[in-house]
Every structure is written in C-alpha cells, then in structure tokens.
C-alpha cells in the first residue's frame, strides 16, 4: 500500500471511532403511554419516568416499560445504522 492509502485508512478509522463514541454518549428517549426512558447509545439505561396512573396496574406498567425501552433501542439502532452505514458502504475502499 502506498502512503496516501494508509493515511486515508487511518483517517477513516479515526472518523469511525469518533462517530461510534458520539453515538455511545448520545441520549435517546423512548416513550410509551405514561412512561419515558432515557438510554445512552451504549445501551445504558439512565432514567425511567412513570406517571402515577400507571402504578395502579402492574401488568400495563410492565408492558409500557418494555415498549418505551424498545423504542429507545430502535432509535439507537437506526442512528447507528445511519451514521456507521456510510463507512460500511466503502467496502472496496474506493474513497
């Protein structure tokens, strides 16, 4: 490989790492009826907010928490695919 190609690959690797780190620190908010969860892109759950009305029915509460968490996880996956997907499309390193 020539020096220019190596430099381009190193730059690309650095950009990919920075993009991944940015996603991991981004907060995503998942919502469902009366429930809100906050997760980081690294899939760490930071906060859960539940309205008092949901506390009266444990079964519904469990369901809305699952829906809210899955909503946040889907947002993480979508963002990761959108941001990191541009690097995957460079398969042949055609730049």
Tab-separated table of C-alpha atoms in Angstrom:
chain	number	residue	atom	x	y	z
A	1	UNK	CA	0.000	0.000	0.000
A	2	UNK	CA	1.187	3.486	-0.690
A	3	UNK	CA	1.432	6.199	1.956
A	4	UNK	CA	-1.652	8.078	0.738
A	5	UNK	CA	-3.821	4.990	1.034
A	6	UNK	CA	-2.513	4.282	4.535
A	7	UNK	CA	-3.225	7.874	5.595
A	8	UNK	CA	-6.750	7.683	4.168
A	9	UNK	CA	-7.390	4.419	6.018
A	10	UNK	CA	-6.050	5.853	9.279
A	11	UNK	CA	-8.245	8.943	8.862
A	12	UNK	CA	-11.264	6.754	8.107
A	13	UNK	CA	-10.560	4.597	11.167
A	14	UNK	CA	-10.333	7.702	13.366
A	15	UNK	CA	-13.592	9.097	11.947
A	16	UNK	CA	-15.361	5.789	12.546
A	17	UNK	CA	-14.120	5.639	16.133
A	18	UNK	CA	-15.215	9.230	16.804
A	19	UNK	CA	-18.641	8.575	15.276
A	20	UNK	CA	-19.106	5.465	17.424
A	21	UNK	CA	-18.070	7.317	20.581
A	22	UNK	CA	-20.512	10.130	19.779
A	23	UNK	CA	-23.359	7.640	19.355
A	24	UNK	CA	-22.461	5.909	22.629
A	25	UNK	CA	-22.729	9.204	24.540
A	26	UNK	CA	-25.918	10.389	22.835
A	27	UNK	CA	-29.099	10.152	24.902
A	28	UNK	CA	-32.159	8.547	23.321
A	29	UNK	CA	-35.641	8.944	24.776
A	30	UNK	CA	-38.082	6.082	24.413
A	31	UNK	CA	-41.743	6.775	25.054
A	32	UNK	CA	-44.907	4.814	25.611
A	33	UNK	CA	-48.221	5.800	27.209
A	34	UNK	CA	-47.249	7.368	30.519
A	35	UNK	CA	-43.675	6.084	30.506
A	36	UNK	CA	-40.427	7.603	29.333
A	37	UNK	CA	-36.950	6.053	29.429
A	38	UNK	CA	-33.610	7.667	28.717
A	39	UNK	CA	-30.826	5.498	27.349
A	40	UNK	CA	-27.364	6.229	26.056
A	41	UNK	CA	-26.215	4.898	22.714
A	42	UNK	CA	-24.127	2.340	24.574
A	43	UNK	CA	-27.481	0.896	25.715
A	44	UNK	CA	-27.097	2.031	29.321
A	45	UNK	CA	-30.447	2.883	30.905
A	46	UNK	CA	-30.153	6.284	32.599
A	47	UNK	CA	-33.658	7.143	33.727
A	48	UNK	CA	-37.238	5.905	33.861
A	49	UNK	CA	-40.233	8.202	34.392
A	50	UNK	CA	-43.685	6.770	35.038
A	51	UNK	CA	-46.976	8.583	35.566
A	52	UNK	CA	-48.833	7.811	38.799
A	53	UNK	CA	-51.811	6.437	36.884
A	54	UNK	CA	-49.702	3.533	35.617
A	55	UNK	CA	-48.855	2.446	39.156
A	56	UNK	CA	-52.389	1.148	39.605
A	57	UNK	CA	-51.978	-1.660	37.042
A	58	UNK	CA	-48.713	-3.569	37.218
A	59	UNK	CA	-49.363	-5.560	34.039
A	60	UNK	CA	-49.893	-2.431	31.934
A	61	UNK	CA	-46.912	-0.778	33.629
A	62	UNK	CA	-44.672	-3.688	32.644
A	63	UNK	CA	-45.882	-3.522	29.059
A	64	UNK	CA	-45.342	0.209	28.629
A	65	UNK	CA	-41.842	-0.005	30.109
A	66	UNK	CA	-40.974	-2.698	27.567
A	67	UNK	CA	-42.411	-0.621	24.728
A	68	UNK	CA	-40.528	2.505	25.867
A	69	UNK	CA	-37.210	0.640	26.207
A	70	UNK	CA	-37.654	-0.980	22.800
A	71	UNK	CA	-38.459	2.435	21.320
A	72	UNK	CA	-35.171	3.823	22.646
A	73	UNK	CA	-33.247	0.759	21.438
A	74	UNK	CA	-34.755	1.119	17.964
A	75	UNK	CA	-33.659	4.758	17.904
A	76	UNK	CA	-30.120	3.700	18.854
A	77	UNK	CA	-30.081	1.046	16.120
A	78	UNK	CA	-31.443	3.462	13.500
A	79	UNK	CA	-28.916	6.149	14.390
A	80	UNK	CA	-26.037	3.672	14.451
A	81	UNK	CA	-27.043	2.292	11.065
A	82	UNK	CA	-27.384	5.772	9.578
A	83	UNK	CA	-24.070	7.074	10.937
A	84	UNK	CA	-21.927	3.953	10.655
A	85	UNK	CA	-23.568	2.683	7.463
A	86	UNK	CA	-21.690	5.200	5.367
A	87	UNK	CA	-18.446	3.505	6.366
A	88	UNK	CA	-19.759	0.036	5.523
A	89	UNK	CA	-20.606	1.199	2.017
A	90	UNK	CA	-16.912	1.851	1.403
A	91	UNK	CA	-16.295	-1.896	1.142
A	92	UNK	CA	-13.724	-1.678	-1.650
A	93	UNK	CA	-12.067	1.390	-0.113
A	94	UNK	CA	-12.783	3.271	-3.302
A	95	UNK	CA	-12.994	6.550	-1.399
